[in-house]
Protein backbone atom coordinates (compact mmCIF):
# COMPACT_ATOMS: atom_id res chain seq x y z
CA UNK A 1 26.55 -45.33 -12.95
CA UNK A 2 29.16 -42.27 -11.89
CA UNK A 3 28.21 -40.61 -15.30
CA UNK A 4 24.13 -40.67 -14.03
CA UNK A 5 24.86 -39.58 -10.70
CA UNK A 6 26.65 -36.47 -11.67
CA UNK A 7 24.09 -35.33 -14.23
CA UNK A 8 21.05 -36.25 -11.37
CA UNK A 9 22.76 -32.47 -9.43
CA UNK A 10 22.64 -30.69 -12.52
CA UNK A 11 19.23 -31.95 -13.74
CA UNK A 12 17.75 -31.69 -10.77
CA UNK A 13 18.86 -27.72 -9.95
CA UNK A 14 17.55 -26.94 -13.74
CA UNK A 15 14.70 -28.34 -13.11
CA UNK A 16 14.03 -26.74 -9.48
CA UNK A 17 15.08 -23.68 -10.96
CA UNK A 18 12.01 -24.16 -13.73
CA UNK A 19 9.51 -25.30 -11.29
CA UNK A 20 10.14 -22.08 -8.89
CA UNK A 21 9.74 -19.30 -12.02
CA UNK A 22 6.45 -21.01 -13.03
CA UNK A 23 5.39 -21.00 -9.57
CA UNK A 24 6.43 -17.52 -9.02
CA UNK A 25 4.70 -16.53 -13.05
CA UNK A 26 1.30 -18.55 -11.99
CA UNK A 27 1.06 -17.02 -8.52
CA UNK A 28 1.35 -13.38 -10.34
CA UNK A 29 -1.23 -15.23 -12.56
CA UNK A 30 -3.73 -15.62 -10.18
CA UNK A 31 -3.48 -12.29 -7.99
CA UNK A 32 -3.72 -10.12 -11.33
CA UNK A 33 -7.43 -11.75 -11.85
CA UNK A 34 -8.08 -10.89 -8.07
CA UNK A 35 -9.06 -12.13 -4.57
CA UNK A 36 -9.87 -15.76 -4.82
CA UNK A 37 -10.81 -16.99 -1.37
CA UNK A 38 -14.29 -15.99 -0.40
CA UNK A 39 -13.19 -14.21 2.88
CA UNK A 40 -11.07 -11.83 0.31
CA UNK A 41 -13.89 -11.38 -2.18
CA UNK A 42 -16.10 -10.23 0.37
CA UNK A 43 -13.55 -7.69 2.25
CA UNK A 44 -13.14 -6.53 -0.79
CA UNK A 45 -16.52 -5.60 -1.87
CA UNK A 46 -17.04 -4.00 2.11
CA UNK A 47 -14.05 -1.29 1.29
CA UNK A 48 -15.69 -0.95 -2.61
CA UNK A 49 -19.24 -0.43 -0.94
CA UNK A 50 -18.01 1.55 1.87
CA UNK A 51 -15.88 4.03 -0.29
CA UNK A 52 -19.14 4.72 -2.45
CA UNK A 53 -21.24 5.38 0.57
CA UNK A 54 -18.56 7.67 2.46
CA UNK A 55 -18.30 9.28 -1.77
CA UNK A 56 -21.89 10.16 -1.61
CA UNK A 57 -21.98 11.50 2.13
CA UNK A 58 -24.41 8.94 3.52
CA UNK A 59 -22.15 7.94 6.41
CA UNK A 60 -22.10 9.91 8.89
CA UNK A 61 -20.27 10.02 12.65
CA UNK A 62 -22.67 10.27 15.80
CA UNK A 63 -22.39 12.35 18.04
CA UNK A 64 -19.85 11.17 20.71
CA UNK A 65 -17.51 9.91 17.83
CA UNK A 66 -17.81 13.94 16.00
CA UNK A 67 -16.67 15.21 20.01
CA UNK A 68 -13.70 13.12 19.96
CA UNK A 69 -13.04 13.93 16.04
CA UNK A 70 -13.23 17.34 17.22
CA UNK A 71 -10.71 16.93 20.57
CA UNK A 72 -8.38 15.04 19.26
CA UNK A 73 -8.26 17.92 16.16
CA UNK A 74 -7.68 20.61 18.29
CA UNK A 75 -4.91 18.42 20.28
CA UNK A 76 -3.06 17.73 16.79
CA UNK A 77 -3.48 21.52 15.99
CA UNK A 78 -2.25 22.39 19.35
CA UNK A 79 0.95 19.97 18.77
CA UNK A 80 2.05 20.74 14.86
CA UNK A 81 0.17 24.22 14.20
CA UNK A 82 -3.11 24.14 12.85
CA UNK A 83 -3.43 23.07 9.38
CA UNK A 84 -6.36 21.40 8.20
CA UNK A 85 -5.93 17.54 9.18
CA UNK A 86 -8.74 15.87 6.85
CA UNK A 87 -6.58 16.77 3.82
CA UNK A 88 -3.79 15.35 2.49
CA UNK A 89 -0.68 18.11 2.57
CA UNK A 90 0.37 19.82 -0.49
CA UNK A 91 4.45 20.08 -0.76
CA UNK A 92 6.04 22.76 -2.36
CA UNK A 93 9.54 22.61 -3.56
CA UNK A 94 11.85 25.33 -4.43
CA UNK A 95 14.27 24.80 -7.36
CA UNK A 96 17.93 25.22 -6.38
CA UNK A 97 19.90 26.87 -9.00
CA UNK A 98 23.21 25.27 -9.39
CA UNK A 99 24.74 27.42 -11.30
CA UNK A 100 24.77 30.69 -9.09
CA UNK A 101 28.45 31.55 -7.80
CA UNK A 102 28.07 31.61 -3.97
CA UNK A 103 30.92 33.57 -1.62
CA UNK A 104 33.03 32.07 -0.43
């Protein structure tokens, strides 16, 4: 009986670790399939529909939204020095010359 009592905690720890790994693997596999819930599926479909309409130019702003957008754009341009706010900024990094000697 004492041997069984000593083996049981070890067996339980091994079984628990195996169950956790299996659960993790199955949840990753389920996530790879795509949204399972009806709400999730509908949400993804609406995002895809919006991206298609947006790319084709069929989605436009009303007059008030356009006015607000221009006002906010002007405010941001004034604060941050201009630039096109509708595009992602392009970063350019200069290569550092580590071989050049500097006068100290």
